[in-house]
Coordinates of C-alpha atoms in Angstrom, one line a residue:
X1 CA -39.9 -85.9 31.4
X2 CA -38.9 -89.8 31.0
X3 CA -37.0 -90.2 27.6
X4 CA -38.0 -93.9 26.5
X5 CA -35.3 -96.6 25.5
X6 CA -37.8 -96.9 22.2
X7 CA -38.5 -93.3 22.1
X8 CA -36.7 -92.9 19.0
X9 CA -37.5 -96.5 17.4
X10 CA -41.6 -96.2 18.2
X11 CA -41.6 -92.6 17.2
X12 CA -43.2 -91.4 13.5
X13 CA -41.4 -92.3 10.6
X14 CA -41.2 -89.9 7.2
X15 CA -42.1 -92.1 4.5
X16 CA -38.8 -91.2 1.6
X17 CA -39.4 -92.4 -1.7
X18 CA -36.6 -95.2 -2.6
X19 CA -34.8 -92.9 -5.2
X20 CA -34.3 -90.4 -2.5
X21 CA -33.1 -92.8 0.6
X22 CA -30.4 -94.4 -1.2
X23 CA -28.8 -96.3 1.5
X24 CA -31.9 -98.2 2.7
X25 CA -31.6 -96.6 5.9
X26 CA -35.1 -96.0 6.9
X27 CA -34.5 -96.0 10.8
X28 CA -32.6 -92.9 10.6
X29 CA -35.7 -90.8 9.5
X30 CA -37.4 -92.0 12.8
X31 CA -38.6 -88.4 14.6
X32 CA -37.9 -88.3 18.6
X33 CA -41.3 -87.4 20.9
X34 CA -42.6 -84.3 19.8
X35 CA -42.3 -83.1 23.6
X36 CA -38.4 -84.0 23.6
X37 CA -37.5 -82.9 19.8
X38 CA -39.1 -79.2 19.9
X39 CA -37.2 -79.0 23.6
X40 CA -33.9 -79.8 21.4
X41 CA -34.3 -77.5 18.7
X42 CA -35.2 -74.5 21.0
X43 CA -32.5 -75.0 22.9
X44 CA -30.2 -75.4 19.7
X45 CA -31.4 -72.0 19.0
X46 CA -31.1 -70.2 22.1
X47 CA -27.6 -71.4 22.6
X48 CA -25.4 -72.7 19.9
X49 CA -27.5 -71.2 17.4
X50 CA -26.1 -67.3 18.8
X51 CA -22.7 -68.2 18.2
X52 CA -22.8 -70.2 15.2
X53 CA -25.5 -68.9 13.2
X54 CA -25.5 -71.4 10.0
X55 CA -28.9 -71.9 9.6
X56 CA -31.7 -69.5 9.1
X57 CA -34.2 -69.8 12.2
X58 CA -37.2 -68.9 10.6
X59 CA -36.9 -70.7 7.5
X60 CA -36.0 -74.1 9.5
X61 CA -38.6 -73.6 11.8
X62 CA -41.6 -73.0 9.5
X63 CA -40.3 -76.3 7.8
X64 CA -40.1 -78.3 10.8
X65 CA -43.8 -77.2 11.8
X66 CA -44.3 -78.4 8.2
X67 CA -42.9 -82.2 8.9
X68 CA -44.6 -82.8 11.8
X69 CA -47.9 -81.5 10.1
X70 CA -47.6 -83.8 7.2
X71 CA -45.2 -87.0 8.0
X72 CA -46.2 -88.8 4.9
X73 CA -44.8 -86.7 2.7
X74 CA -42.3 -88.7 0.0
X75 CA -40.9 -85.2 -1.0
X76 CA -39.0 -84.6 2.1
X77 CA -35.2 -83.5 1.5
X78 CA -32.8 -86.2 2.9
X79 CA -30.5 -83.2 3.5
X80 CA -32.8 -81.4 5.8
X81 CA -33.8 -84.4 7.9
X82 CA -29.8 -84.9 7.8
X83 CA -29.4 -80.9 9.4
X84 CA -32.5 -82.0 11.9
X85 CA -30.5 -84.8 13.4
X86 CA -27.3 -82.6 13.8
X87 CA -29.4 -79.6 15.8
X88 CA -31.4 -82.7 18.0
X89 CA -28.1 -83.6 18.8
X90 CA -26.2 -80.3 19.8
X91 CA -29.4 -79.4 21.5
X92 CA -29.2 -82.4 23.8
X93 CA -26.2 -80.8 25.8
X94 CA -28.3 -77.8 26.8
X95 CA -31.9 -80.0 27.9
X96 CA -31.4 -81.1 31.0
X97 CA -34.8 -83.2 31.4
X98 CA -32.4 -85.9 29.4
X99 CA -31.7 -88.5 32.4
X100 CA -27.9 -88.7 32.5
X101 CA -28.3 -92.2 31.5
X102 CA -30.0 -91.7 28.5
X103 CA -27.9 -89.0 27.3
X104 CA -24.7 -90.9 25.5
X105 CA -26.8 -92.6 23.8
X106 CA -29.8 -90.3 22.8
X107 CA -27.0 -87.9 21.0
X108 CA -25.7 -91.1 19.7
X109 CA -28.5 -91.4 17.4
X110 CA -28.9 -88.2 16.8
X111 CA -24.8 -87.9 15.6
X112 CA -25.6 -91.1 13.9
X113 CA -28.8 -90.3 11.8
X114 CA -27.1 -87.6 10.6
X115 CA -24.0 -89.0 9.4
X116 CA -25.2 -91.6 7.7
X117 CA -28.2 -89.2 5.7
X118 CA -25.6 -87.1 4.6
X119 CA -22.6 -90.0 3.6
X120 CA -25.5 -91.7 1.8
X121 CA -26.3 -88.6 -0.7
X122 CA -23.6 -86.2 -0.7
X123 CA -21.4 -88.4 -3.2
X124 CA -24.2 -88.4 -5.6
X125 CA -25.2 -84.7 -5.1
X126 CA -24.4 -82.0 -2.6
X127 CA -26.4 -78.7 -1.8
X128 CA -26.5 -76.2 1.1
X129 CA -28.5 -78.3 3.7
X130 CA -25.5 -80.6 3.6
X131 CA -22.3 -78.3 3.6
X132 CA -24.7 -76.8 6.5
X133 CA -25.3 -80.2 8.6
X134 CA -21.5 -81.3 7.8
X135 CA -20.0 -77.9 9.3
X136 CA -22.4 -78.7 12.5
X137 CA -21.0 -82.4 13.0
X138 CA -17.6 -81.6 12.2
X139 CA -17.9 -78.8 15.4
X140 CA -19.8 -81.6 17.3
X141 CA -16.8 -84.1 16.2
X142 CA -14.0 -81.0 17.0
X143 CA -15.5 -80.9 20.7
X144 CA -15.5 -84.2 21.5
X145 CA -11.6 -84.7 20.0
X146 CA -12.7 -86.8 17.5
X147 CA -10.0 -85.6 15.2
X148 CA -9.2 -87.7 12.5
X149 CA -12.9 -88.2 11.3
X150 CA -13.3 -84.5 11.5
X151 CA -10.7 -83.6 9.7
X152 CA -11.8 -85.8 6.7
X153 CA -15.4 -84.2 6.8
X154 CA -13.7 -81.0 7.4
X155 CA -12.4 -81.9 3.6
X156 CA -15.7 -83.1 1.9
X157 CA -17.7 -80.2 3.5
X158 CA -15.1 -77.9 2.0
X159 CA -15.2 -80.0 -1.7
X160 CA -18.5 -79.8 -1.3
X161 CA -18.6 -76.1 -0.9
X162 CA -16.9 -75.6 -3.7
X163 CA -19.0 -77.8 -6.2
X164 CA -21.8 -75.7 -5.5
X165 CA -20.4 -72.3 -6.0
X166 CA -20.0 -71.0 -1.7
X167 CA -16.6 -69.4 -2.6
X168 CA -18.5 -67.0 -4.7
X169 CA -20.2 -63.7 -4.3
X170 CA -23.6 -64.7 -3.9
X171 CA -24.9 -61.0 -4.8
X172 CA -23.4 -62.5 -8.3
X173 CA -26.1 -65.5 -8.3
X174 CA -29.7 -65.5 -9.0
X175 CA -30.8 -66.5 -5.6
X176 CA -33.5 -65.7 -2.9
X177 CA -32.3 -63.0 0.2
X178 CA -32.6 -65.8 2.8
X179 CA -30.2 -68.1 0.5
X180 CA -27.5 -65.7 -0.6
X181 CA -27.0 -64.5 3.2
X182 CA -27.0 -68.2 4.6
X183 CA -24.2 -69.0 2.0
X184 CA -21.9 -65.8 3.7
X185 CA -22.5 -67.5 6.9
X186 CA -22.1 -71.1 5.9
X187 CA -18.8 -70.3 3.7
X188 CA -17.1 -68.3 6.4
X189 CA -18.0 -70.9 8.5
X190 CA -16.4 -73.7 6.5
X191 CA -13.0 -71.4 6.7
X192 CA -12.9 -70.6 10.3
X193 CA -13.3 -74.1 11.1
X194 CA -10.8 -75.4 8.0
X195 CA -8.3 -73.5 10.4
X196 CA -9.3 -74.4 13.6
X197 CA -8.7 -78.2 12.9
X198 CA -5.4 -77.7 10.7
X199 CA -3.9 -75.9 13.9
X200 CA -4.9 -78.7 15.8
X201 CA -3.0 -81.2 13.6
X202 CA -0.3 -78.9 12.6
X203 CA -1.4 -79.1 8.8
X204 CA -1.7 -76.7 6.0
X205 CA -5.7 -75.3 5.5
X206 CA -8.0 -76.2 2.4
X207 CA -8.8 -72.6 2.2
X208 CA -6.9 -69.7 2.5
X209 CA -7.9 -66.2 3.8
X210 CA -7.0 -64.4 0.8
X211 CA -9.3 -67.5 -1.5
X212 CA -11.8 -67.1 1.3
X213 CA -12.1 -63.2 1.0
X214 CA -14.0 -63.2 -2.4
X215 CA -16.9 -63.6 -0.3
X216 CA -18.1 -60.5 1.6
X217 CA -18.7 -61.1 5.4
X218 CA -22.2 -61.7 6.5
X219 CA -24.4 -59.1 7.2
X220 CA -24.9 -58.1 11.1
X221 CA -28.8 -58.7 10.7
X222 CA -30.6 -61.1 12.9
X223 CA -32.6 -63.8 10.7
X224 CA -36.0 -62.5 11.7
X225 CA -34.9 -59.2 9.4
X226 CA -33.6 -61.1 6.7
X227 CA -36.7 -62.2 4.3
X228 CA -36.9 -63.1 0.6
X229 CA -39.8 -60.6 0.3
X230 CA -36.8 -57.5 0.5
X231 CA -33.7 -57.2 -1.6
X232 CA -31.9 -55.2 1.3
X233 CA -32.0 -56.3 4.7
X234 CA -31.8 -54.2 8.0
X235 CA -30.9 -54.6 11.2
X236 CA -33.1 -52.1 13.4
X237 CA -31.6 -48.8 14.7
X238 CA -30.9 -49.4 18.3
X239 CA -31.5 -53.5 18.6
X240 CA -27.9 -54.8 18.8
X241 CA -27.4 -57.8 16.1
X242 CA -26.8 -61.6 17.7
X243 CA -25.3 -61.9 14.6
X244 CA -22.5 -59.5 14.9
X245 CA -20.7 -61.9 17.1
X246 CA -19.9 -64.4 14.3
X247 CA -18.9 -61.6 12.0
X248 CA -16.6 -60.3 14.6
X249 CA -15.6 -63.8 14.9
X250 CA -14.5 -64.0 11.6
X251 CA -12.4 -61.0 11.8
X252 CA -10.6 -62.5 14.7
X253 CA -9.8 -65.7 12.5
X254 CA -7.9 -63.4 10.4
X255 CA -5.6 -62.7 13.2
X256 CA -5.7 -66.0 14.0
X257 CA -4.1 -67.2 10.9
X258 CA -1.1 -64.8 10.6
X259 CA -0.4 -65.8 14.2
X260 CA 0.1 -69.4 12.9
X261 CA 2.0 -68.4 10.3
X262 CA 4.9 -66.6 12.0
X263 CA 4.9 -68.0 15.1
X264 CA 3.6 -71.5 15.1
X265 CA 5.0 -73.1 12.0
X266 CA 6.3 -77.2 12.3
X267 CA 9.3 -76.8 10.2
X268 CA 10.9 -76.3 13.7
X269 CA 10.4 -77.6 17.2
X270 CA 10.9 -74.4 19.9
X271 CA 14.4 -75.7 21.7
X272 CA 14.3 -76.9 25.1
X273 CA 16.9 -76.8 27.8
X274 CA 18.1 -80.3 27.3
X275 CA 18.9 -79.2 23.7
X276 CA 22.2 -79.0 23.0
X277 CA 23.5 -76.3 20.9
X278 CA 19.3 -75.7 19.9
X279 CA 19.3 -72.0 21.7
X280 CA 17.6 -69.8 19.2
X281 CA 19.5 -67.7 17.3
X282 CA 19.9 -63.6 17.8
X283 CA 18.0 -63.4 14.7
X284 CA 15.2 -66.1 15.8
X285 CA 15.1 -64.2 19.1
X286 CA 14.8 -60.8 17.4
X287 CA 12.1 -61.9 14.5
X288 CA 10.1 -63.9 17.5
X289 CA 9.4 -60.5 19.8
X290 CA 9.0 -58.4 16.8
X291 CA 6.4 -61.0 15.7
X292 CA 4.0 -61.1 19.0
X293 CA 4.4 -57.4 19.4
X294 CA 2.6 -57.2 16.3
X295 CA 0.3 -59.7 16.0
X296 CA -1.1 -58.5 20.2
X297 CA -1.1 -54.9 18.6
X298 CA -3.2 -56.6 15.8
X299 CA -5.4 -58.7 18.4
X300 CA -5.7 -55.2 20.3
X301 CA -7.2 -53.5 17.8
X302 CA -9.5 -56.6 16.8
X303 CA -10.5 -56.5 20.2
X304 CA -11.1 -52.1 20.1
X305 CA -13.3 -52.6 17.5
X306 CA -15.4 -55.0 18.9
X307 CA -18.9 -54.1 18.7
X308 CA -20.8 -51.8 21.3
X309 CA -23.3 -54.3 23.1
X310 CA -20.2 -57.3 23.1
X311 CA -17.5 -55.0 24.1
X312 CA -17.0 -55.7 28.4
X313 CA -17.7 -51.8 29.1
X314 CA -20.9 -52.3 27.7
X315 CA -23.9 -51.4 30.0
X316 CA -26.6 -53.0 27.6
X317 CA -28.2 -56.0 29.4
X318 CA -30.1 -57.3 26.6
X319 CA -30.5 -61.5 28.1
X320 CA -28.4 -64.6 28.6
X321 CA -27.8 -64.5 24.6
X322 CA -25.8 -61.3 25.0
X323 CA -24.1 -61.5 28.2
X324 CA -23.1 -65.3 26.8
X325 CA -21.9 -63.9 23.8
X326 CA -19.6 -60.8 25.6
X327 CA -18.2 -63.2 27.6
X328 CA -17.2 -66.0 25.2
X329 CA -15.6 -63.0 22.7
X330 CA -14.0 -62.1 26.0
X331 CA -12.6 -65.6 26.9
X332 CA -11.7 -65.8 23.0
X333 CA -9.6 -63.2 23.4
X334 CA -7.5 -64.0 26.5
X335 CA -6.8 -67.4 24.6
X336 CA -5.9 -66.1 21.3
X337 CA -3.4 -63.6 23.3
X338 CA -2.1 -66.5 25.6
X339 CA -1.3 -67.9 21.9
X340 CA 0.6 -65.1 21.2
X341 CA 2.5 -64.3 24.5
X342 CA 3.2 -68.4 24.9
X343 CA 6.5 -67.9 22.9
X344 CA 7.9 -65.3 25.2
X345 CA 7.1 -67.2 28.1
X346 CA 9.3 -70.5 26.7
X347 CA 11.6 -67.7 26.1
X348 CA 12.2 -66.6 29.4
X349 CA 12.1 -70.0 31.0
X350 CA 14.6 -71.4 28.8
X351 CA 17.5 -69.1 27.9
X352 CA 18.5 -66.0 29.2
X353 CA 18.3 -62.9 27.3
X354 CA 21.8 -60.3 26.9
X355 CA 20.0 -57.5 25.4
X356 CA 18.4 -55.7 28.3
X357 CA 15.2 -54.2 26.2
X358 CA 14.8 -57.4 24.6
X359 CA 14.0 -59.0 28.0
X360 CA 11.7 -56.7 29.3
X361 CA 9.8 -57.6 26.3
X362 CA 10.2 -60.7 26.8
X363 CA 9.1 -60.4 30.5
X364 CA 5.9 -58.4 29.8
X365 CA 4.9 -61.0 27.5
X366 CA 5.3 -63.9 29.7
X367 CA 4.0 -61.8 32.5
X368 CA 0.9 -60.9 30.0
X369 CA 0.5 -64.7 29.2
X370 CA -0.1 -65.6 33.0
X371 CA -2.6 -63.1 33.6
X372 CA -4.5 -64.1 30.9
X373 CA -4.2 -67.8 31.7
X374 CA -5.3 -66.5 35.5
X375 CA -8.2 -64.6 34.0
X376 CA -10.1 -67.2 31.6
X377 CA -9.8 -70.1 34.8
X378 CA -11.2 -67.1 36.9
X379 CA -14.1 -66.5 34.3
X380 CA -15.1 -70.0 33.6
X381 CA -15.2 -71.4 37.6
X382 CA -17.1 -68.2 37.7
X383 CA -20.3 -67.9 35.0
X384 CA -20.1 -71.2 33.6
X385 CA -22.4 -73.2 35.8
X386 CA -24.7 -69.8 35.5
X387 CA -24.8 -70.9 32.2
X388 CA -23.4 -67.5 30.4
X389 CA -20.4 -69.5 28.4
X390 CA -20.8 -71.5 25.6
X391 CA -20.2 -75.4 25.4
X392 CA -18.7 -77.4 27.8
X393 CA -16.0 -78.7 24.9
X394 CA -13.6 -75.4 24.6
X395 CA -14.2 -74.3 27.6
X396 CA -12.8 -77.7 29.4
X397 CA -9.8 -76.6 26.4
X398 CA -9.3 -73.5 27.3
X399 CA -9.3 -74.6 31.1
X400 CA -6.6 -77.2 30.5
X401 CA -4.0 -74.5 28.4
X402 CA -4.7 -72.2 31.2
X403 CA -3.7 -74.2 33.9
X404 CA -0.8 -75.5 31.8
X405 CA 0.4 -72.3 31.2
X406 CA 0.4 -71.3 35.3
X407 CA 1.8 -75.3 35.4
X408 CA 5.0 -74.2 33.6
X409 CA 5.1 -71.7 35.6
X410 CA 5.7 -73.2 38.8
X411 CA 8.2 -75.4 37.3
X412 CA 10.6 -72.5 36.7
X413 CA 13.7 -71.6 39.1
X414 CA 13.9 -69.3 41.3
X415 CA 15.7 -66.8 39.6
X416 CA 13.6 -66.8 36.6
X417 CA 10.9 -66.3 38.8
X418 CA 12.0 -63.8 40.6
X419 CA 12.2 -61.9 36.8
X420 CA 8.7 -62.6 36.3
X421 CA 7.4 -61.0 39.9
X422 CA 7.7 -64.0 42.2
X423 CA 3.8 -65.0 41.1
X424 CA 2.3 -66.9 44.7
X425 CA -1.1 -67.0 43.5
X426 CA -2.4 -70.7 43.5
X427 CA -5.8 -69.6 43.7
X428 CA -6.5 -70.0 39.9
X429 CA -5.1 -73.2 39.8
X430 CA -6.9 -74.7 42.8
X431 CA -9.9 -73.0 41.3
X432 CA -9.9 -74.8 37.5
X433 CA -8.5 -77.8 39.1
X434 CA -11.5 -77.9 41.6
X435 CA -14.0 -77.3 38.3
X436 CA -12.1 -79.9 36.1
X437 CA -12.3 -82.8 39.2
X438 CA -16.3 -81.9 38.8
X439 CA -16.7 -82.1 35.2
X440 CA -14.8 -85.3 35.6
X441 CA -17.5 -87.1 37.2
X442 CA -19.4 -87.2 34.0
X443 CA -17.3 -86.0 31.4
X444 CA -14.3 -88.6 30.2
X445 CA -12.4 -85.9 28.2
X446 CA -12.2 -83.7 31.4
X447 CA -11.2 -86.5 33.7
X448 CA -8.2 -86.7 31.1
X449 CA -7.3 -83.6 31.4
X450 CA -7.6 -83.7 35.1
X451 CA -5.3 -86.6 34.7
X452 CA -2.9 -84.9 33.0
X453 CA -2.7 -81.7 35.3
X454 CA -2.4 -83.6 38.4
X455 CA 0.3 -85.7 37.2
X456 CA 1.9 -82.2 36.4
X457 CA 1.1 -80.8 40.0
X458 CA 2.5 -84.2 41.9
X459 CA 5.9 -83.9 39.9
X460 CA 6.3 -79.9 40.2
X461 CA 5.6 -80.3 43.9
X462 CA 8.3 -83.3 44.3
X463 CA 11.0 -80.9 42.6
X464 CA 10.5 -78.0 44.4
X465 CA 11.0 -76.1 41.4
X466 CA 14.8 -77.4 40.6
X467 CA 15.1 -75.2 37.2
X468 CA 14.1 -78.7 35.3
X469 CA 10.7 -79.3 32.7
X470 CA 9.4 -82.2 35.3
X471 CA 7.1 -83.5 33.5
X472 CA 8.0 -85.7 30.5
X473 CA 5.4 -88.7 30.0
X474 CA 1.6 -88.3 30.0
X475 CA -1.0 -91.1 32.0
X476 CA -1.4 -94.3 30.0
X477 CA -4.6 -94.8 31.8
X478 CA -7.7 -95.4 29.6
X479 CA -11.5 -94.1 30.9
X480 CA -14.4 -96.4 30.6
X481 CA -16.8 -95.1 28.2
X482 CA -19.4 -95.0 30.8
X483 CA -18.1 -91.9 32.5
X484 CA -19.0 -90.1 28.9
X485 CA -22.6 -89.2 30.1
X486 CA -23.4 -85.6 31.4
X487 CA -25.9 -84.1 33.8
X488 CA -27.4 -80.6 33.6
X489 CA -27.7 -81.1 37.2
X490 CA -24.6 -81.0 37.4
X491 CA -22.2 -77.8 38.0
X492 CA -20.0 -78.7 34.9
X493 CA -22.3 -80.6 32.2
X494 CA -21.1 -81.8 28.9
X495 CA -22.0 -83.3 25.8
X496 CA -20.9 -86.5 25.7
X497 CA -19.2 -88.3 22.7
X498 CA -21.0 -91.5 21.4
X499 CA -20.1 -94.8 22.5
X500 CA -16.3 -95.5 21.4
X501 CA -15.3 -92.6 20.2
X502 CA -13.4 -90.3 22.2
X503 CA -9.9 -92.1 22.5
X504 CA -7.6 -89.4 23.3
X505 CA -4.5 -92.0 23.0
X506 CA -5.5 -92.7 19.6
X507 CA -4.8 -89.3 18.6
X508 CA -2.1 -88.0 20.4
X509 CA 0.9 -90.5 22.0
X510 CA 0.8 -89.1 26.1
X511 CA 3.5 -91.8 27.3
X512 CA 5.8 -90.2 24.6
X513 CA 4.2 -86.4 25.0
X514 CA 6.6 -83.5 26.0
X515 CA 4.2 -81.1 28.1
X516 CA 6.2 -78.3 27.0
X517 CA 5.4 -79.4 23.3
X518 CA 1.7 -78.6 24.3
X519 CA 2.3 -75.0 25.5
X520 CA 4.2 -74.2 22.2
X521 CA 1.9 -75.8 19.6
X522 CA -1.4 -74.7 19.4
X523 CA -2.8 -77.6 21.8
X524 CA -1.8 -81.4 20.2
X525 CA 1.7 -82.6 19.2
X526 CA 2.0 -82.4 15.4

């Protein structure tokens, strides 16, 4: 299929009454080819729509047949064409007929057409379509590191949850099935991903889990079951729910958050070897293993409880939807435990341990912390390009702490590796390094990373692991923008951030960036 330079500008317009489009901005209710925009929304649906289920399928789709049936209509909500835009555009990473050189600029738009909808409106008056479009571009904005404008929409979506009423118990409200179960979904949404990005910057959450528990979870029922005709919805005996994996997600940023708490707090920066007098404390030493042995008994049981059909013993082979959902939950939770473990292996690289129980803790954990690092590069070089992960955005993240971790590794002495096994395996380096060069070819975040790593690799071999952190300063080199595009030809395909905006320097300072910084904090320095 050839996607025109004037597909979008010579496509139908929706005709808005002037009230309703208050910033003039007519262009952005242009509709793509009808061929090209029901490819993106099917795809939205089969694959990001799974994981993050924050808008209710049927009700979306029987209105978008209903736009494209009558595109003269004045009445059209600004907010929904605003949530349209957002799904074209996290569709686009999943439609390979896009030619690679139409694909920056295509989810451009798309990113575009929404924001500027929703900035245009929301100030005057916010409803659900909005808080449900804004928690879609601020994951769109999340993947592509755009950080700082995240974060701020990450703040109005969450004020304007709050004006219209999502921290409450919708069973409370005089409201439709379809409505009150959409405003679980979209409110637990808003939380998990209020935490995701105040990790990221090392900053306190809007909401807290105890202000975010007044709302009941969503209901494990797929959206097909759940119709304003009934007052109680059901999933069917024996169909397993797509929809249990967010609520299971949920449960998992519980953990998440405690973790945080205890163990990844700025008010003090993990000592380092070159710190004088900074060696933790028998106290610090004592509250820090006491601290990961409970939160990995409380990720174990998270992880016990996991549903039936997502749980990895599971011999249910219900399609791509479920195997892509098992193994994201499962990749989920190697990173969430590498979180955990990541003090104990600092630990035992940095200081030794007197009390002899104490370090076998501490050498499980760090031992614990590899293999899971070994096992999510093993998983993602193995059933990404079969296309059973999710999007190319964490798992190019969860790559690059991965292969950090097993970095840091190789930078220890030999006695302190001789503690931890003697580990030889450079398979699962070679491996993710291998997929990250790949992904690099289109992809401009991953050819950063890949930067980053090799510079890592170059210095750790020169050293011949001399006891010493070797790597200090990150690469000062800047990628052009066009190596942002993707290719679902390719083995490692990505969404690509719109023209200027993925500036990884302007977030985080790599010629001042202490690598061991990275491994303790939750991924950027804070």
């Amino acid at each position: 299929m050839e996607l025109r330079d004037s597909s979008l500008s010579r496509s139908p317009k929706l005709l808005v009454n002037s009230d309703q489009d208050i910033g003039g901005l007519e262009a952005a209710y242009g509709l793509p080819e009808r061929q090209l925009a029901d490819g993106l929304v099917d795809r939205y649906f089969n694959r990001a729509h799974p994981l993050y289920p924050f808008v209710h399928e049927t009700t979306f789709r029987a209105d978008y047949e209903n736009v494209w049936i009558n595109l003269s209509v004045s009445s059209i909500r600004p907010s929904w064409y605003a949530l349209l835009n957002i799904i074209f555009a996290l569709g686009c990473e999943f439609n390979y007929e896009i030619p690679v050189e139409k694909l920056t600029n295509t989810v451009s738009r798309f990113v575009a057409n929404s924001r500027c909808i929703i900035l245009s409106h929301i100030y005057k008056k916010g409803n659900l379509e909005f808080v449900q479009a804004l928690l879609l571009l601020c994951h769109y904005l999340q993947g592509t590191l755009r950080l700082n404008e995240c974060w701020n929409l990450v703040g109005l979506m969450i004020r304007t949850a709050f004006s219209i009423g999502l921290q409450l118990d919708p069973k409370d409200l005089p409201l439709p099935t379809v409505v009150r179960e959409m405003r679980k979904r979209v409110w637990w949404g808003c939380f998990i991903i209020d935490q995701t990005v105040s990790m990221k910057f090392g900053r306190p959450p809007s909401i807290q889990a105890s202000d975010a528990e007044a709302v009941p979870l969503p209901l494990a029922v797929d959206d097909q079951y759940i119709n304003n005709q009934t007052t109680i919805s059901r999933q069917p005996t024996g169909r397993p729910s797509i929809t249990a994996f967010f609520v299971h997600t949920i449960k998992l940023s519980r953990v998440i958050e405690s973790v945080l708490k205890s163990l990844y707090n700025n008010k003090r920066r993990f000592p380092q070897p070159t710190d004088s007098g900074m060696a933790l404390s028998k106290t610090e030493e004592s509250n820090i293993l006491s601290n990961v042995i409970l939160h990995d008994g409380h990720l174990q049981s998270w992880w016990r409880e996991s549903p039936a059909h997502l749980s990895r013993e599971s011999i249910i082979t219900d399609g791509d939807i479920v195997q892509r959902q098992r193994n994201v939950l499962h990749i989920r939770y190697l990173q969430i435990r590498i979180l955990i473990q990541r003090p104990l292996l600092l630990m035992v690289s940095w200081q030794p341990i007197e009390d002899g129980f104490y370090r076998a803790i501490a050498i499980a954990g760090a031992q614990t912390c590899m293999l899971a690092a070994q096992q999510t590069v093993r998983m993602i070089c193995d059933l990404y390009h079969r296309g059973l992960l999710n999007s190319s955005w964490y798992n190019l993240y969860y790559m690059f702490t991965s292969i950090g971790v097993l970095l840091h590794v190789q930078t220890m002495d030999r006695s302190t590796l001789a503690l931890l096994g003697n580990p030889q395996d450079q398979k699962p380096i070679e491996c993710g390094m291998e997929f990250l060069k790949a992904a690099a070819k289109s992809n401009c975040l991953a050819s950063r990373y890949t930067a980053m790593l090799s510079r890592i690799l170059d210095k750790s071999s020169q050293s011949h692991r001399q006891g010493q952190q070797v790597w200090r300063n990150g690469p000062s080199s800047r990628q052009s923008s066009k190596d942002r595009q993707a290719t679902g030809k390719s083995p490692t395909p990505g969404m690509p951030a719109p023209e200027g905006d993925l500036d990884i320097n302007a977030e985080m300072e790599l010629d001042a960036f202490v690598f061991d910084d990275l491994l303790f904090e939750t991924g950027y320095a804070v």
